[in-house]
mmCIF file of C-alpha atoms in Angstrom:
data_model
loop_
_atom_site.group_PDB
_atom_site.id
_atom_site.type_symbol
_atom_site.label_atom_id
_atom_site.label_comp_id
_atom_site.label_asym_id
_atom_site.label_seq_id
_atom_site.Cartn_x
_atom_site.Cartn_y
_atom_site.Cartn_z
ATOM 1 C CA MET A 214 -19.724 -19.552 0.589
ATOM 2 C CA LEU A 215 -21.042 -16.084 0.042
ATOM 3 C CA VAL A 216 -22.389 -15.845 -3.298
ATOM 4 C CA PHE A 217 -22.157 -12.065 -5.135
ATOM 5 C CA ASP A 218 -23.808 -9.885 -7.960
ATOM 6 C CA PHE A 219 -21.508 -8.658 -10.197
ATOM 7 C CA ASP A 220 -23.200 -5.984 -11.967
ATOM 8 C CA GLY A 221 -24.108 -2.566 -8.607
ATOM 9 C CA VAL A 222 -22.243 -5.040 -6.920
ATOM 10 C CA LEU A 223 -18.834 -5.285 -7.290
ATOM 11 C CA HIS A 224 -18.764 -3.205 -10.664
ATOM 12 C CA ASP A 225 -19.950 0.296 -11.650
ATOM 13 C CA SER A 226 -21.886 -0.405 -14.653
ATOM 14 C CA ARG A 227 -24.974 2.107 -13.971
ATOM 15 C CA HIS A 228 -23.539 4.159 -16.756
ATOM 16 C CA ARG A 229 -22.753 2.110 -19.479
ATOM 17 C CA ALA A 230 -26.278 0.677 -18.329
ATOM 18 C CA TRP A 231 -28.179 4.123 -18.794
ATOM 19 C CA ARG A 232 -26.425 4.694 -22.540
ATOM 20 C CA CYS A 233 -27.424 0.986 -22.900
ATOM 21 C CA TYR A 234 -31.169 1.563 -22.263
ATOM 22 C CA GLN A 235 -31.312 4.601 -23.757
ATOM 23 C CA ASP A 236 -30.025 3.318 -27.338
ATOM 24 C CA ALA A 237 -32.086 -0.323 -26.859
ATOM 25 C CA ARG A 238 -35.360 1.883 -26.274
ATOM 26 C CA ARG A 239 -34.688 4.177 -29.418
ATOM 27 C CA GLU A 240 -33.581 1.049 -31.609
ATOM 28 C CA MET A 241 -36.512 -0.478 -30.962
ATOM 29 C CA GLY A 242 -39.138 2.497 -30.790
ATOM 30 C CA LEU A 243 -40.195 1.848 -27.507
ATOM 31 C CA TRP A 244 -41.339 5.633 -26.955
ATOM 32 C CA ASP A 245 -43.542 4.300 -23.946
ATOM 33 C CA LEU A 246 -40.287 3.510 -22.220
ATOM 34 C CA PRO A 247 -39.440 6.658 -19.946
ATOM 35 C CA ASP A 248 -36.579 8.632 -21.036
ATOM 36 C CA LEU A 249 -33.941 8.732 -18.292
ATOM 37 C CA ALA A 250 -32.217 11.466 -18.216
ATOM 38 C CA GLY A 251 -29.030 9.754 -16.633
ATOM 39 C CA PRO A 252 -27.844 6.727 -14.507
ATOM 40 C CA ASP A 253 -29.914 8.021 -11.369
ATOM 41 C CA ASP A 254 -32.799 7.500 -12.819
ATOM 42 C CA LEU A 255 -32.118 4.182 -13.441
ATOM 43 C CA PRO A 256 -34.698 3.110 -10.172
ATOM 44 C CA VAL A 257 -37.388 3.897 -11.780
ATOM 45 C CA VAL A 258 -37.233 1.470 -13.915
ATOM 46 C CA TYR A 259 -35.010 -0.861 -12.010
ATOM 47 C CA GLN A 260 -37.753 -2.703 -9.574
ATOM 48 C CA GLY A 261 -39.221 -5.285 -8.834
ATOM 49 C CA VAL A 262 -38.374 -8.120 -10.931
ATOM 50 C CA LEU A 263 -36.768 -6.474 -14.061
ATOM 51 C CA SER A 264 -39.069 -7.204 -16.616
ATOM 52 C CA ALA A 265 -42.100 -7.394 -15.060
ATOM 53 C CA SER A 266 -41.183 -3.386 -13.665
ATOM 54 C CA LEU A 267 -41.156 -2.734 -17.808
ATOM 55 C CA THR A 268 -44.788 -3.491 -17.761
ATOM 56 C CA ARG A 269 -45.829 -0.744 -16.925
ATOM 57 C CA TRP A 270 -45.106 0.664 -20.303
ATOM 58 C CA ILE A 271 -45.158 -2.591 -22.305
ATOM 59 C CA PRO A 272 -45.610 -5.858 -22.527
ATOM 60 C CA TYR A 273 -43.954 -8.601 -20.993
ATOM 61 C CA ARG A 274 -43.230 -10.216 -23.924
ATOM 62 C CA VAL A 275 -41.391 -7.295 -25.322
ATOM 63 C CA ALA A 276 -40.320 -6.217 -22.266
ATOM 64 C CA GLU A 277 -38.197 -9.785 -22.156
ATOM 65 C CA GLU A 278 -37.059 -8.680 -25.374
ATOM 66 C CA PHE A 279 -35.685 -5.377 -24.317
ATOM 67 C CA TRP A 280 -33.941 -6.656 -21.780
ATOM 68 C CA GLN A 281 -32.323 -8.897 -24.170
ATOM 69 C CA ARG A 282 -31.086 -6.536 -26.769
ATOM 70 C CA HIS A 283 -30.299 -4.468 -23.806
ATOM 71 C CA ALA A 284 -27.656 -7.776 -22.521
ATOM 72 C CA GLN A 285 -26.455 -7.648 -25.800
ATOM 73 C CA LEU A 286 -25.869 -3.944 -25.710
ATOM 74 C CA THR A 287 -23.674 -3.841 -22.294
ATOM 75 C CA ALA A 288 -21.650 -6.848 -23.562
ATOM 76 C CA ARG A 289 -20.490 -5.419 -26.687
ATOM 77 C CA THR A 290 -19.850 -1.731 -25.077
ATOM 78 C CA ALA A 291 -18.066 -3.414 -21.316
ATOM 79 C CA ALA A 292 -14.843 -3.066 -23.311
ATOM 80 C CA SER A 293 -14.826 0.282 -23.767
ATOM 81 C CA ASP A 294 -15.967 0.705 -19.316
ATOM 82 C CA PRO A 295 -13.114 2.819 -17.699
ATOM 83 C CA TYR A 296 -14.364 0.118 -14.463
ATOM 84 C CA GLY A 297 -13.718 -3.034 -13.357
ATOM 85 C CA VAL A 298 -13.805 -3.970 -9.554
ATOM 86 C CA ILE A 299 -14.660 -0.896 -7.233
ATOM 87 C CA PRO A 300 -11.610 -0.419 -5.309
ATOM 88 C CA GLU A 301 -12.844 -0.819 -1.771
ATOM 89 C CA LEU A 302 -13.456 -4.306 -2.928
ATOM 90 C CA ILE A 303 -10.765 -5.886 -4.534
ATOM 91 C CA GLY A 304 -8.316 -7.093 -1.102
ATOM 92 C CA LEU A 305 -12.157 -8.362 0.244
ATOM 93 C CA LEU A 306 -11.953 -11.253 -3.318
ATOM 94 C CA THR A 307 -8.663 -11.669 -2.873
ATOM 95 C CA ASP A 308 -9.281 -12.792 0.798
ATOM 96 C CA LEU A 309 -11.794 -14.332 -0.334
ATOM 97 C CA ALA A 310 -10.588 -16.636 -2.308
ATOM 98 C CA ARG A 311 -8.102 -17.931 -0.119
ATOM 99 C CA VAL A 312 -10.021 -18.734 2.860
ATOM 100 C CA GLN A 313 -13.013 -20.556 0.785
ATOM 101 C CA GLY A 314 -13.808 -18.874 -2.105
ATOM 102 C CA TYR A 315 -16.614 -17.232 -3.260
ATOM 103 C CA GLY A 316 -19.463 -17.350 -6.022
ATOM 104 C CA ILE A 317 -20.887 -14.738 -8.811
ATOM 105 C CA LEU A 318 -24.304 -15.542 -9.555
ATOM 106 C CA THR A 319 -24.908 -12.239 -12.916
ATOM 107 C CA GLY A 320 -27.110 -11.657 -15.963
ATOM 108 C CA SER A 321 -24.484 -10.249 -17.871
ATOM 109 C CA HIS A 322 -21.984 -11.717 -19.913
ATOM 110 C CA ARG A 323 -20.084 -14.017 -19.185
ATOM 111 C CA SER A 324 -17.173 -12.757 -21.117
ATOM 112 C CA THR A 325 -17.792 -9.055 -20.457
ATOM 113 C CA VAL A 326 -17.485 -10.357 -16.342
ATOM 114 C CA GLU A 327 -14.084 -12.126 -16.756
ATOM 115 C CA THR A 328 -12.714 -9.159 -18.763
ATOM 116 C CA LEU A 329 -13.921 -6.734 -16.203
ATOM 117 C CA LEU A 330 -12.635 -8.971 -13.374
ATOM 118 C CA HIS A 331 -9.402 -9.553 -14.772
ATOM 119 C CA ARG A 332 -8.727 -6.165 -14.755
ATOM 120 C CA ASP A 333 -8.341 -6.662 -11.263
ATOM 121 C CA ILE A 334 -7.939 -9.358 -10.185
ATOM 122 C CA ASP A 335 -5.692 -11.318 -9.849
ATOM 123 C CA PRO A 336 -6.105 -15.066 -11.342
ATOM 124 C CA ALA A 337 -5.489 -16.694 -7.706
ATOM 125 C CA ALA A 338 -8.963 -14.954 -6.624
ATOM 126 C CA MET A 339 -11.175 -15.090 -9.497
ATOM 127 C CA PRO A 340 -14.279 -16.834 -7.821
ATOM 128 C CA ARG A 341 -14.571 -20.077 -7.710
ATOM 129 C CA VAL A 342 -17.956 -20.535 -9.458
ATOM 130 C CA LEU A 343 -19.218 -17.950 -12.561
ATOM 131 C CA ILE A 344 -22.362 -18.293 -13.483
ATOM 132 C CA CYS A 345 -23.577 -15.999 -16.121
ATOM 133 C CA ARG A 346 -27.052 -15.284 -18.168
ATOM 134 C CA GLU A 347 -25.706 -18.103 -20.804
ATOM 135 C CA THR A 348 -26.633 -21.214 -17.633
ATOM 136 C CA PRO A 349 -30.535 -21.602 -18.782
ATOM 137 C CA GLY A 350 -32.140 -21.384 -15.654
ATOM 138 C CA SER A 351 -34.211 -19.141 -13.216
ATOM 139 C CA LYS A 352 -32.006 -16.623 -10.950
ATOM 140 C CA ALA A 353 -33.672 -18.437 -7.458
ATOM 141 C CA ASP A 354 -33.014 -21.874 -9.107
ATOM 142 C CA LYS A 355 -29.379 -21.089 -10.060
ATOM 143 C CA LEU A 356 -29.095 -20.195 -6.237
ATOM 144 C CA SER A 357 -30.218 -23.673 -4.940
ATOM 145 C CA THR A 358 -27.545 -25.470 -7.608
ATOM 146 C CA LEU A 359 -25.506 -22.833 -5.807
ATOM 147 C CA ARG A 360 -26.561 -24.276 -2.377
ATOM 148 C CA ALA A 361 -26.392 -27.909 -2.831
ATOM 149 C CA GLN A 362 -23.608 -28.404 -4.535
ATOM 150 C CA HIS A 363 -20.767 -25.346 -3.389
ATOM 151 C CA GLY A 364 -22.212 -24.860 0.052
ATOM 152 C CA ALA A 365 -23.944 -21.363 -0.467
ATOM 153 C CA THR A 366 -24.793 -19.678 2.056
ATOM 154 C CA THR A 367 -25.229 -15.926 1.348
ATOM 155 C CA TYR A 368 -26.391 -13.987 -1.959
ATOM 156 C CA VAL A 369 -25.265 -10.245 -1.868
ATOM 157 C CA GLY A 370 -27.391 -8.691 -4.874
ATOM 158 C CA ASP A 371 -28.500 -4.658 -4.985
ATOM 159 C CA THR A 372 -31.789 -4.933 -6.323
ATOM 160 C CA GLY A 373 -35.154 -5.989 -4.795
ATOM 161 C CA SER A 374 -35.600 -8.660 -7.322
ATOM 162 C CA ASP A 375 -31.765 -10.137 -6.097
ATOM 163 C CA VAL A 376 -33.609 -10.684 -2.177
ATOM 164 C CA LEU A 377 -36.617 -12.242 -3.373
ATOM 165 C CA HIS A 378 -34.830 -14.877 -5.581
ATOM 166 C CA ALA A 379 -31.924 -15.149 -2.622
ATOM 167 C CA ARG A 380 -35.464 -16.061 -0.312
ATOM 168 C CA LYS A 381 -36.733 -18.893 -2.433
ATOM 169 C CA ALA A 382 -33.620 -20.466 -2.933
ATOM 170 C CA GLY A 383 -33.483 -20.697 1.129
ATOM 171 C CA LEU A 384 -30.548 -18.680 1.340
ATOM 172 C CA ARG A 385 -29.698 -15.455 3.666
ATOM 173 C CA ALA A 386 -30.175 -11.555 1.527
ATOM 174 C CA VAL A 387 -28.142 -9.135 2.032
ATOM 175 C CA ALA A 388 -28.466 -5.654 -0.030
ATOM 176 C CA VAL A 389 -26.410 -2.515 -1.289
ATOM 177 C CA THR A 390 -28.141 0.262 -1.718
ATOM 178 C CA TYR A 391 -25.234 1.847 -3.870
ATOM 179 C CA GLY A 392 -26.522 -0.553 -6.995
ATOM 180 C CA TYR A 393 -29.533 -0.043 -9.483
ATOM 181 C CA ALA A 394 -32.192 -0.293 -7.224
ATOM 182 C CA ASP A 395 -33.565 2.725 -4.496
ATOM 183 C CA LEU A 396 -34.202 3.035 -0.976
ATOM 184 C CA ASP A 397 -37.808 1.605 -1.550
ATOM 185 C CA ASP A 398 -37.558 -1.195 -3.799
ATOM 186 C CA LEU A 399 -34.977 -2.701 -1.433
ATOM 187 C CA THR A 400 -37.019 -1.898 2.488
ATOM 188 C CA THR A 401 -40.010 -3.465 0.496
ATOM 189 C CA ALA A 402 -38.050 -6.240 0.080
ATOM 190 C CA ALA A 403 -36.938 -6.841 3.441
ATOM 191 C CA PRO A 404 -32.755 -8.130 3.301
ATOM 192 C CA ASP A 405 -31.608 -9.701 6.173
ATOM 193 C CA TYR A 406 -28.675 -6.840 6.555
ATOM 194 C CA LEU A 407 -28.851 -3.536 3.664
ATOM 195 C CA LEU A 408 -25.402 -1.988 3.644
ATOM 196 C CA THR A 409 -24.480 1.387 2.666
ATOM 197 C CA THR A 410 -21.814 2.036 0.355
ATOM 198 C CA PRO A 411 -19.042 -0.758 -0.971
ATOM 199 C CA ALA A 412 -16.867 0.005 2.244
ATOM 200 C CA ASP A 413 -19.886 -0.932 4.180
ATOM 201 C CA LEU A 414 -20.066 -4.158 2.411
ATOM 202 C CA ALA A 415 -16.238 -5.572 2.490
ATOM 203 C CA ALA A 416 -15.899 -4.595 6.598
ATOM 204 C CA TRP A 417 -19.227 -7.201 6.607
ATOM 205 C CA CYS A 418 -17.778 -9.704 5.122
ATOM 206 C CA GLN A 419 -14.625 -9.276 7.092
ATOM 207 C CA ALA A 420 -16.349 -9.689 9.859
ATOM 208 C CA ARG A 421 -16.809 -13.067 8.651
ATOM 209 C CA LEU A 422 -13.791 -13.764 7.228
ATOM 210 C CA GLN A 423 -12.158 -13.165 10.788
ATOM 211 C CA HIS A 424 -14.025 -15.724 12.524
ATOM 212 C CA LEU A 425 -13.157 -18.230 10.943
ATOM 213 C CA PRO A 426 -11.379 -21.337 11.896
ATOM 214 C CA GLU A 427 -7.760 -20.998 10.527
ATOM 215 C CA THR A 428 -6.965 -24.182 8.046
ATOM 216 C CA GLY A 429 -4.250 -22.732 6.262
ATOM 217 C CA ALA A 430 -6.060 -20.360 5.767
ATOM 218 C CA VAL A 431 -4.120 -16.675 5.048
ATOM 219 C CA ARG A 432 -6.104 -13.742 7.078
ATOM 220 C CA PRO A 433 -7.208 -10.532 5.738
ATOM 221 C CA SER A 434 -4.464 -8.657 4.956
ATOM 222 C CA ALA A 435 -4.520 -4.891 6.981
ATOM 223 C CA ASN A 436 -3.581 -3.474 3.979
ATOM 224 C CA ARG A 437 -5.571 -3.865 1.615
ATOM 225 C CA HIS A 438 -8.497 -1.549 0.215
ATOM 226 C CA CYS A 439 -11.160 -3.214 2.263
ATOM 227 C CA ALA A 440 -12.362 -2.267 6.137
ATOM 228 C CA THR A 441 -11.648 -3.874 8.640
ATOM 229 C CA GLN A 442 -14.712 -3.624 10.723
ATOM 230 C CA PRO A 443 -18.262 -4.895 11.313
ATOM 231 C CA ALA A 444 -20.653 -3.239 8.843
ATOM 232 C CA ARG A 445 -21.782 0.494 10.232
ATOM 233 C CA GLN A 446 -24.806 0.383 9.963
ATOM 234 C CA ALA A 447 -26.072 3.959 9.236
ATOM 235 C CA ASP A 448 -29.603 4.814 9.983
ATOM 236 C CA ILE A 449 -31.756 2.396 7.476
ATOM 237 C CA PRO A 450 -33.813 -0.438 8.984
ATOM 238 C CA LEU A 451 -32.591 -3.854 9.002
ATOM 239 C CA ARG A 452 -34.311 -7.026 9.636
ATOM 240 C CA HIS A 453 -31.424 -7.389 12.213
ATOM 241 C CA ALA A 454 -29.625 -4.643 13.546
ATOM 242 C CA ASP A 455 -26.475 -6.048 15.310
ATOM 243 C CA LEU A 456 -23.739 -8.717 13.790
ATOM 244 C CA PRO A 457 -23.814 -11.594 14.768
ATOM 245 C CA PRO A 458 -20.575 -14.595 15.295
ATOM 246 C CA ALA A 459 -20.251 -16.079 11.657
ATOM 247 C CA ALA A 460 -20.751 -19.667 11.498
ATOM 248 C CA PRO A 461 -17.570 -21.237 10.221
ATOM 249 C CA GLY A 462 -19.349 -21.550 5.853
ATOM 250 C CA LEU A 463 -20.080 -17.327 5.869
#
């Protein structure tokens, strides 16, 4: 089963995250934190493990409090976010749900994720497993549980931290470059695959769907908003530059 991060992978929340970062910084009086000019500056603070990344400017305990406040603010403003699921990925999630389901593991609140998913996803295409901020434990521990209880094989994230957590849980790590982190953060973490656009991610997943045995499942539709060819590798260095045949469990 494929497991996705939500923010930065399935949903473009960068503008809301930037606004809430600035609001939390101002509200808590943390003037030592960088003053970000816009969403494109988010990689400055999204490096490695999230709270540890802020210890360049503030103590770890304060960083933890800052990100908790940030999560509260992003949840509160989610209803006003103009975006739901990234359009190129809507058809993919529908196809995955028809075959063997998919999971989402995110640091956002459950109500936020469900609200944004329901904008574009039919009830039948909702994730088989949704694990959010309310579930205690580290991301690596949650991924290990998904592997043991639900057959998770791959985690798709957008930060170096996501890659490290996937590795620790024994999962294949796929990273996308259109999310929160910059390319240096991602390549340093050395994911198994590095994909540059939502269309690349859709194509990478669809290539695996095409190899699944037909056990009553509907094949991916040709007219959906997703690519159907193997993901192009661009000029991004990868640990594996090819696309090996997919195992039955994706």
